Amino acid sequence: MRIVRDVLRYTFDMNYSQRRIATMTGLSRKAIDRILKQFDKQGLTWPMPADIDDKKLDGLIYPKRRDRSSYGTIDFTQVDLEMKKAGATLAILHQEWIAQDPDKHRYQYATFCKKYTTWKKAQRLSMRVEIRYGEAAFVDYSGKTVGVKDKTTGETRQAQLLGLYIILCKRTIGRKLSPCPEPQ
């Protein structure tokens, strides 16, 4: 890019301030500072040698980032299955993933979570179903139990938690069901 050479020319030939260079080039002062620091870090001198063209100068000022393909692959289907288990967290799964191969698995926790979230959003499948109000009821079994105290006897029994949803008049109505009798 010609802009890097212009920043260097404005700095060394014309002795402009970074603020003035930022106004002239449209870059931020921080970006100009990065260019100048990288220029010093590379040990380059001004004026530039004739063999360094704009493309080579860009390669020196903006070095290539690390290749992240060596960071290992994440089996998100397995992570998703593990997340469905009770007590599973992404932090625990991330630690287990790193423990499998510490040399190869090098993603930090935040990147691991971001990649999982991106994958999960891409997996969301939905089916649109049109339901007329009052024509459908949905029941959901949670698998958990709650203690229900009988007011007359004072006895506490365990009741299964069910959710019953009836769609009426654009509102969802939920009802608490009485505990099921225990099998004899």
Coordinates of N, CA and C in Angstrom, one line a residue:
M1 N 0.8 -1.2 0.0 CA 0.0 0.0 0.0 C 0.9 1.2 0.0
R2 N 0.5 2.2 -0.7 CA 1.2 3.4 -0.8 C 1.1 4.2 0.5
I3 N 0.1 4.0 1.2 CA -0.1 4.8 2.4 C 1.0 4.7 3.4
V4 N 1.6 3.5 3.6 CA 2.7 3.2 4.5 C 3.9 4.1 4.1
R5 N 4.2 4.1 2.8 CA 5.3 4.9 2.3 C 5.1 6.4 2.5
D6 N 3.8 6.8 2.3 CA 3.4 8.2 2.5 C 3.6 8.6 4.0
V7 N 3.2 7.7 4.9 CA 3.4 8.0 6.4 C 4.9 8.2 6.7
L8 N 5.7 7.3 6.1 CA 7.2 7.4 6.4 C 7.7 8.6 5.7
R9 N 7.3 9.0 4.6 CA 7.8 10.2 3.9 C 7.4 11.4 4.6
Y10 N 6.1 11.5 5.1 CA 5.7 12.7 5.9 C 6.5 12.8 7.2
T11 N 6.8 11.6 7.8 CA 7.5 11.6 9.1 C 9.0 12.1 8.9
F12 N 9.7 11.4 8.0 CA 11.1 11.6 7.9 C 11.5 12.8 7.0
D13 N 10.8 12.9 5.8 CA 11.2 14.0 4.9 C 10.6 15.3 5.3
M14 N 9.4 15.3 5.6 CA 8.7 16.6 5.9 C 8.6 16.9 7.4
N15 N 8.9 16.0 8.2 CA 9.0 16.2 9.7 C 7.6 16.6 10.2
Y16 N 6.5 16.1 9.7 CA 5.1 16.4 10.1 C 4.9 15.6 11.5
S17 N 4.0 16.2 12.3 CA 3.5 15.5 13.5 C 2.6 14.4 13.1
Q18 N 2.4 13.4 14.1 CA 1.5 12.3 13.8 C 0.1 12.8 13.7
R19 N -0.3 13.8 14.4 CA -1.6 14.4 14.3 C -1.9 14.9 12.8
R20 N -0.9 15.6 12.3 CA -1.0 16.2 11.0 C -1.1 15.1 9.9
I21 N -0.2 14.1 10.1 CA -0.2 12.9 9.2 C -1.6 12.2 9.2
A22 N -2.1 12.1 10.4 CA -3.4 11.4 10.6 C -4.5 12.2 9.8
T23 N -4.5 13.5 9.9 CA -5.4 14.3 9.1 C -5.2 14.1 7.6
M24 N -4.0 14.1 7.2 CA -3.7 14.0 5.7 C -4.1 12.6 5.2
T25 N -3.8 11.6 5.9 CA -4.0 10.2 5.4 C -5.3 9.6 5.7
G26 N -6.0 10.1 6.8 CA -7.2 9.5 7.2 C -7.0 8.3 8.1
L27 N -5.8 8.0 8.5 CA -5.5 7.0 9.5 C -5.6 7.6 10.9
S28 N -5.8 6.7 11.9 CA -5.8 7.2 13.2 C -4.3 7.4 13.7
R29 N -4.1 8.2 14.7 CA -2.8 8.4 15.2 C -2.2 7.1 15.8
K30 N -3.0 6.2 16.3 CA -2.6 4.9 16.8 C -2.0 4.1 15.7
A31 N -2.7 4.1 14.5 CA -2.3 3.3 13.4 C -0.9 3.8 12.9
I32 N -0.8 5.2 12.9 CA 0.5 5.8 12.4 C 1.6 5.4 13.4
D33 N 1.3 5.4 14.7 CA 2.3 5.1 15.7 C 2.7 3.6 15.5
R34 N 1.8 2.7 15.2 CA 2.1 1.3 15.0 C 3.0 1.1 13.8
I35 N 2.7 1.9 12.7 CA 3.6 1.8 11.5 C 5.0 2.2 11.9
L36 N 5.1 3.3 12.6 CA 6.5 3.8 12.9 C 7.2 2.9 13.9
K37 N 6.5 2.3 14.8 CA 7.1 1.4 15.8 C 7.6 0.1 15.0
Q38 N 6.8 -0.4 14.1 CA 7.1 -1.6 13.3 C 8.3 -1.3 12.4
F39 N 8.3 -0.1 11.9 CA 9.5 0.4 11.1 C 10.8 0.3 11.9
D40 N 10.7 0.8 13.1 CA 11.9 0.8 13.9 C 12.3 -0.6 14.3
K41 N 11.2 -1.4 14.6 CA 11.4 -2.8 15.1 C 12.1 -3.6 14.0
Q42 N 11.8 -3.4 12.7 CA 12.3 -4.1 11.6 C 13.8 -3.6 11.3
G43 N 14.2 -2.5 11.9 CA 15.6 -2.0 11.7 C 15.7 -1.4 10.3
L44 N 14.7 -0.8 9.7 CA 14.7 -0.2 8.4 C 15.2 1.2 8.6
T45 N 15.8 1.7 7.5 CA 16.3 3.1 7.5 C 15.6 3.9 6.4
W46 N 15.5 5.2 6.6 CA 15.0 6.1 5.6 C 16.1 6.9 5.0
P47 N 16.2 7.1 3.7 CA 15.3 6.6 2.7 C 15.4 5.1 2.5
M48 N 14.3 4.6 2.0 CA 14.2 3.1 1.8 C 15.2 2.7 0.7
P49 N 15.7 1.5 0.9 CA 16.6 0.9 -0.2 C 15.7 0.7 -1.5
A50 N 16.3 0.7 -2.6 CA 15.6 0.7 -3.9 C 14.9 -0.7 -4.1
D51 N 15.4 -1.8 -3.5 CA 14.9 -3.1 -3.7 C 13.6 -3.3 -2.9
I52 N 13.2 -2.4 -2.0 CA 12.0 -2.6 -1.2 C 10.9 -1.8 -1.9
D53 N 10.0 -2.6 -2.5 CA 8.8 -1.9 -3.2 C 7.7 -1.8 -2.1
D54 N 6.5 -1.3 -2.6 CA 5.4 -1.1 -1.7 C 4.9 -2.4 -1.1
K55 N 4.8 -3.5 -1.9 CA 4.3 -4.8 -1.4 C 5.2 -5.4 -0.4
K56 N 6.5 -5.3 -0.6 CA 7.5 -5.8 0.4 C 7.5 -5.0 1.7
L57 N 7.3 -3.7 1.5 CA 7.2 -2.8 2.7 C 6.0 -3.1 3.5
D58 N 4.9 -3.4 2.9 CA 3.7 -3.8 3.6 C 3.9 -5.1 4.3
G59 N 4.6 -6.0 3.7 CA 4.9 -7.3 4.4 C 5.8 -7.1 5.6
L60 N 6.6 -6.1 5.6 CA 7.5 -5.9 6.8 C 6.7 -5.1 7.9
I61 N 5.9 -4.2 7.5 CA 5.2 -3.4 8.5 C 4.0 -4.2 9.0
Y62 N 3.3 -4.9 8.2 CA 2.2 -5.7 8.6 C 2.5 -7.2 8.5
P63 N 3.2 -7.8 9.4 CA 3.6 -9.2 9.2 C 2.4 -10.1 9.3
K64 N 2.5 -11.3 8.6 CA 1.5 -12.2 8.6 C 1.2 -12.7 10.0
R65 N -0.1 -13.0 10.3 CA -0.4 -13.6 11.6 C -0.1 -15.1 11.6
R66 N -0.1 -15.6 12.8 CA 0.2 -17.0 13.0 C -0.9 -17.9 12.3
D67 N -0.4 -19.0 11.8 CA -1.4 -20.0 11.2 C -2.1 -20.7 12.3
R68 N -3.4 -20.5 12.3 CA -4.2 -21.1 13.4 C -4.7 -22.5 13.1
S69 N -4.4 -23.0 11.9 CA -4.8 -24.3 11.6 C -4.1 -25.4 12.5
S70 N -2.9 -25.0 13.1 CA -2.2 -25.9 13.9 C -2.8 -25.9 15.4
Y71 N -3.8 -25.2 15.6 CA -4.4 -25.1 16.9 C -5.3 -26.2 17.3
G72 N -5.5 -27.1 16.4 CA -6.4 -28.3 16.6 C -7.8 -28.0 16.3
T73 N -8.5 -29.1 16.0 CA -9.9 -28.9 15.7 C -10.8 -29.3 16.9
I74 N -11.9 -28.7 16.9 CA -12.9 -29.0 18.0 C -14.0 -29.8 17.5
D75 N -14.4 -30.9 18.1 CA -15.5 -31.7 17.7 C -16.7 -31.1 18.4
F76 N -17.4 -30.2 17.8 CA -18.5 -29.5 18.4 C -19.7 -30.4 18.7
T77 N -19.9 -31.4 17.9 CA -21.0 -32.3 18.1 C -20.8 -33.0 19.5
Q78 N -19.6 -33.4 19.7 CA -19.3 -34.0 21.0 C -19.4 -33.0 22.2
V79 N -19.0 -31.8 22.0 CA -19.1 -30.7 23.0 C -20.6 -30.5 23.3
D80 N -21.4 -30.5 22.2 CA -22.8 -30.3 22.4 C -23.5 -31.4 23.2
L81 N -23.1 -32.6 22.9 CA -23.6 -33.8 23.6 C -23.2 -33.7 25.1
E82 N -22.0 -33.3 25.4 CA -21.5 -33.2 26.7 C -22.2 -32.1 27.5
M83 N -22.6 -31.0 26.8 CA -23.3 -29.8 27.4 C -24.7 -30.2 27.9
K84 N -25.2 -31.2 27.3 CA -26.6 -31.7 27.7 C -26.6 -32.5 29.0
K85 N -25.4 -32.9 29.4 CA -25.3 -33.6 30.7 C -25.4 -32.6 31.8
A86 N -25.9 -33.1 33.0 CA -26.0 -32.3 34.1 C -24.7 -31.9 34.7
G87 N -24.5 -30.6 35.0 CA -23.3 -30.1 35.6 C -22.2 -29.8 34.6
A88 N -22.5 -30.0 33.3 CA -21.4 -29.7 32.3 C -21.4 -28.2 32.0
T89 N -20.2 -27.6 31.9 CA -20.0 -26.2 31.6 C -18.9 -26.2 30.5
L90 N -18.9 -25.1 29.7 CA -17.9 -24.9 28.7 C -16.5 -24.8 29.3
A91 N -16.4 -24.3 30.5 CA -15.1 -24.1 31.1 C -14.5 -25.5 31.4
I92 N -15.3 -26.4 31.9 CA -14.9 -27.8 32.1 C -14.5 -28.5 30.8
L93 N -15.4 -28.4 29.8 CA -15.2 -29.0 28.5 C -13.9 -28.5 27.9
H94 N -13.7 -27.2 28.0 CA -12.5 -26.6 27.5 C -11.2 -27.1 28.1
Q95 N -11.2 -27.3 29.4 CA -10.1 -27.9 30.1 C -9.9 -29.3 29.7
E96 N -10.9 -30.1 29.6 CA -10.8 -31.5 29.1 C -10.2 -31.5 27.7
W97 N -10.7 -30.6 26.8 CA -10.2 -30.6 25.4 C -8.7 -30.3 25.4
I98 N -8.3 -29.4 26.2 CA -6.8 -29.0 26.3 C -6.0 -30.2 26.8
A99 N -6.6 -30.9 27.8 CA -5.9 -32.0 28.5 C -5.7 -33.2 27.5
Q100 N -6.5 -33.3 26.5 CA -6.4 -34.4 25.5 C -5.1 -34.3 24.7
D101 N -4.7 -33.1 24.3 CA -3.5 -32.8 23.6 C -3.0 -31.4 23.8
P102 N -2.3 -31.1 24.9 CA -1.9 -29.7 25.2 C -1.0 -29.0 24.1
D103 N -0.2 -29.8 23.4 CA 0.6 -29.2 22.3 C -0.2 -28.7 21.1
K104 N -1.3 -29.5 20.8 CA -2.1 -29.2 19.6 C -3.3 -28.3 19.9
H105 N -3.9 -28.5 21.1 CA -5.1 -27.8 21.4 C -4.7 -26.5 22.2
R106 N -4.7 -25.4 21.5 CA -4.2 -24.2 22.1 C -5.1 -23.0 22.1
Y107 N -6.4 -23.2 21.8 CA -7.3 -22.1 21.8 C -7.6 -21.7 23.3
Q108 N -7.6 -20.4 23.5 CA -8.0 -19.9 24.8 C -9.5 -20.1 25.1
Y109 N -9.9 -20.0 26.3 CA -11.3 -20.2 26.7 C -12.3 -19.3 25.9
A110 N -12.0 -18.1 25.8 CA -12.9 -17.1 25.1 C -13.1 -17.5 23.6
T111 N -12.0 -17.9 23.0 CA -12.1 -18.3 21.6 C -12.9 -19.6 21.5
F112 N -12.6 -20.5 22.4 CA -13.3 -21.8 22.4 C -14.9 -21.6 22.5
C113 N -15.2 -20.7 23.4 CA -16.7 -20.3 23.6 C -17.2 -19.6 22.4
K114 N -16.5 -18.7 21.8 CA -17.0 -18.0 20.6 C -17.2 -19.0 19.4
K115 N -16.2 -19.9 19.2 CA -16.4 -20.8 18.2 C -17.6 -21.8 18.4
Y116 N -17.7 -22.2 19.6 CA -18.9 -23.1 20.0 C -20.2 -22.3 19.7
T117 N -20.3 -21.1 20.2 CA -21.5 -20.3 20.0 C -21.8 -20.1 18.5
T118 N -20.8 -19.8 17.7 CA -21.0 -19.6 16.3 C -21.5 -20.9 15.7
W119 N -20.9 -22.1 16.0 CA -21.3 -23.4 15.5 C -22.8 -23.6 16.0
K120 N -23.1 -23.4 17.2 CA -24.4 -23.7 17.8 C -25.5 -22.9 17.0
K121 N -25.2 -21.6 16.7 CA -26.2 -20.8 16.0 C -26.4 -21.3 14.6
A122 N -25.4 -21.8 14.0 CA -25.5 -22.4 12.7 C -26.3 -23.7 12.7
Q123 N -26.4 -24.3 13.8 CA -27.1 -25.6 13.9 C -28.6 -25.5 14.2
R124 N -29.0 -24.3 14.6 CA -30.4 -24.1 14.9 C -31.3 -24.4 13.8
L125 N -32.1 -25.4 13.9 CA -33.1 -25.8 12.9 C -34.4 -25.5 13.5
S126 N -35.3 -25.0 12.7 CA -36.6 -24.7 13.2 C -37.7 -25.0 12.1
M127 N -38.8 -25.3 12.6 CA -39.9 -25.6 11.7 C -41.1 -24.7 12.1
R128 N -41.6 -23.9 11.2 CA -42.7 -23.1 11.5 C -44.0 -23.8 11.4
V129 N -44.7 -23.8 12.5 CA -46.0 -24.4 12.6 C -47.1 -23.4 12.9
E130 N -48.1 -23.3 12.1 CA -49.1 -22.3 12.4 C -50.2 -23.0 13.2
I131 N -50.5 -22.5 14.4 CA -51.5 -23.0 15.3 C -52.6 -22.0 15.5
R132 N -53.8 -22.4 15.4 CA -54.9 -21.5 15.7 C -55.1 -21.5 17.2
Y133 N -55.5 -20.4 17.7 CA -55.6 -20.3 19.2 C -56.8 -21.2 19.7
G134 N -56.5 -21.9 20.7 CA -57.4 -22.8 21.3 C -57.4 -24.2 20.7
E135 N -56.6 -24.4 19.7 CA -56.6 -25.8 19.1 C -55.5 -26.7 19.6
A136 N -54.6 -26.1 20.3 CA -53.4 -26.9 20.7 C -53.1 -26.8 22.1
A137 N -52.6 -27.8 22.7 CA -52.0 -27.8 24.1 C -50.7 -28.5 24.1
F138 N -49.8 -28.0 24.8 CA -48.4 -28.6 24.9 C -48.1 -29.0 26.3
V139 N -47.6 -30.2 26.5 CA -47.2 -30.7 27.8 C -45.7 -30.9 27.8
D140 N -45.0 -30.5 28.8 CA -43.6 -30.7 28.9 C -43.2 -31.3 30.3
Y141 N -42.5 -32.4 30.2 CA -42.1 -33.1 31.5 C -40.7 -32.7 31.8
S142 N -40.5 -32.1 33.0 CA -39.1 -31.6 33.3 C -38.2 -32.7 33.9
G143 N -38.8 -33.7 34.5 CA -37.9 -34.8 35.1 C -37.6 -34.5 36.5
K144 N -38.0 -33.3 37.0 CA -37.7 -33.0 38.4 C -38.9 -33.2 39.3
T145 N -38.7 -33.3 40.6 CA -39.8 -33.4 41.5 C -39.8 -32.3 42.5
V146 N -41.0 -31.9 43.0 CA -41.1 -30.9 44.0 C -41.9 -31.5 45.2
G147 N -41.6 -31.0 46.4 CA -42.4 -31.4 47.5 C -43.7 -30.6 47.6
V148 N -44.8 -31.3 47.7 CA -46.2 -30.7 47.9 C -46.8 -31.1 49.2
K149 N -47.1 -30.2 50.0 CA -47.7 -30.5 51.3 C -49.2 -30.4 51.3
D150 N -49.8 -31.5 51.7 CA -51.3 -31.6 51.8 C -51.7 -30.8 53.0
K151 N -52.7 -29.9 52.8 CA -53.1 -29.0 53.9 C -53.9 -29.7 54.9
T152 N -54.7 -30.7 54.5 CA -55.5 -31.4 55.5 C -54.7 -32.4 56.4
T153 N -53.8 -33.2 55.8 CA -53.1 -34.2 56.6 C -51.7 -33.7 57.0
G154 N -51.1 -32.7 56.3 CA -49.8 -32.2 56.6 C -48.7 -33.0 56.0
E155 N -49.1 -34.0 55.3 CA -48.1 -35.0 54.7 C -47.5 -34.3 53.4
T156 N -46.2 -34.5 53.3 CA -45.5 -33.9 52.1 C -45.2 -35.1 51.2
R157 N -45.6 -34.9 49.9 CA -45.3 -35.9 48.9 C -44.6 -35.3 47.8
Q158 N -43.8 -36.1 47.1 CA -43.1 -35.7 45.9 C -44.0 -35.7 44.7
A159 N -44.0 -34.6 43.9 CA -44.8 -34.6 42.7 C -43.9 -34.3 41.5
Q160 N -44.3 -34.9 40.4 CA -43.5 -34.7 39.2 C -43.9 -33.3 38.6
L161 N -42.9 -32.6 38.0 CA -43.2 -31.3 37.5 C -43.5 -31.4 36.0
L162 N -44.7 -31.0 35.7 CA -45.2 -31.0 34.4 C -45.6 -29.6 34.0
G163 N -45.4 -29.2 32.8 CA -45.9 -27.9 32.3 C -46.9 -28.1 31.3
L164 N -48.1 -27.5 31.5 CA -49.2 -27.6 30.5 C -49.4 -26.2 30.0
Y165 N -49.3 -26.1 28.7 CA -49.5 -24.8 28.1 C -50.6 -24.9 27.1
I166 N -51.6 -24.0 27.3 CA -52.7 -24.0 26.3 C -52.6 -22.6 25.7
I167 N -52.7 -22.5 24.4 CA -52.6 -21.3 23.7 C -54.0 -20.7 23.4
L168 N -54.4 -19.7 24.2 CA -55.7 -19.1 24.0 C -55.5 -17.6 23.9
C169 N -56.2 -17.0 23.0 CA -56.3 -15.6 22.9 C -54.9 -14.9 22.9
K170 N -54.0 -15.4 22.1 CA -52.6 -14.9 22.0 C -51.9 -14.8 23.4
R171 N -52.3 -15.6 24.4 CA -51.6 -15.6 25.6 C -51.3 -17.1 26.0
T172 N -50.3 -17.3 26.7 CA -50.0 -18.6 27.2 C -50.4 -18.7 28.6
I173 N -51.2 -19.8 28.9 CA -51.7 -20.0 30.3 C -51.1 -21.3 30.8
G174 N -50.5 -21.2 32.0 CA -49.9 -22.4 32.6 C -50.7 -22.7 33.9
R175 N -50.8 -24.0 34.1 CA -51.5 -24.5 35.3 C -50.6 -25.4 36.1
K176 N -50.8 -25.4 37.4 CA -50.1 -26.3 38.3 C -51.0 -27.5 38.5
L177 N -50.4 -28.7 38.3 CA -51.2 -29.9 38.4 C -51.0 -30.5 39.8
S178 N -52.0 -31.2 40.3 CA -51.9 -31.8 41.6 C -51.0 -33.0 41.5
P179 N -50.3 -33.4 42.6 CA -49.4 -34.5 42.6 C -50.1 -35.8 42.2
C180 N -49.3 -36.6 41.4 CA -49.8 -37.9 41.0 C -49.8 -38.9 42.2
P181 N -50.8 -39.7 42.3 CA -50.7 -40.7 43.4 C -49.6 -41.7 43.1
E182 N -49.0 -42.1 44.2 CA -47.9 -43.1 44.1 C -48.4 -44.4 43.7
P183 N -47.7 -45.2 42.8 CA -48.1 -46.5 42.4 C -48.1 -47.5 43.6
Q184 N -49.0 -48.4 43.6 CA -49.0 -49.3 44.8 C -48.5 -50.7 44.4

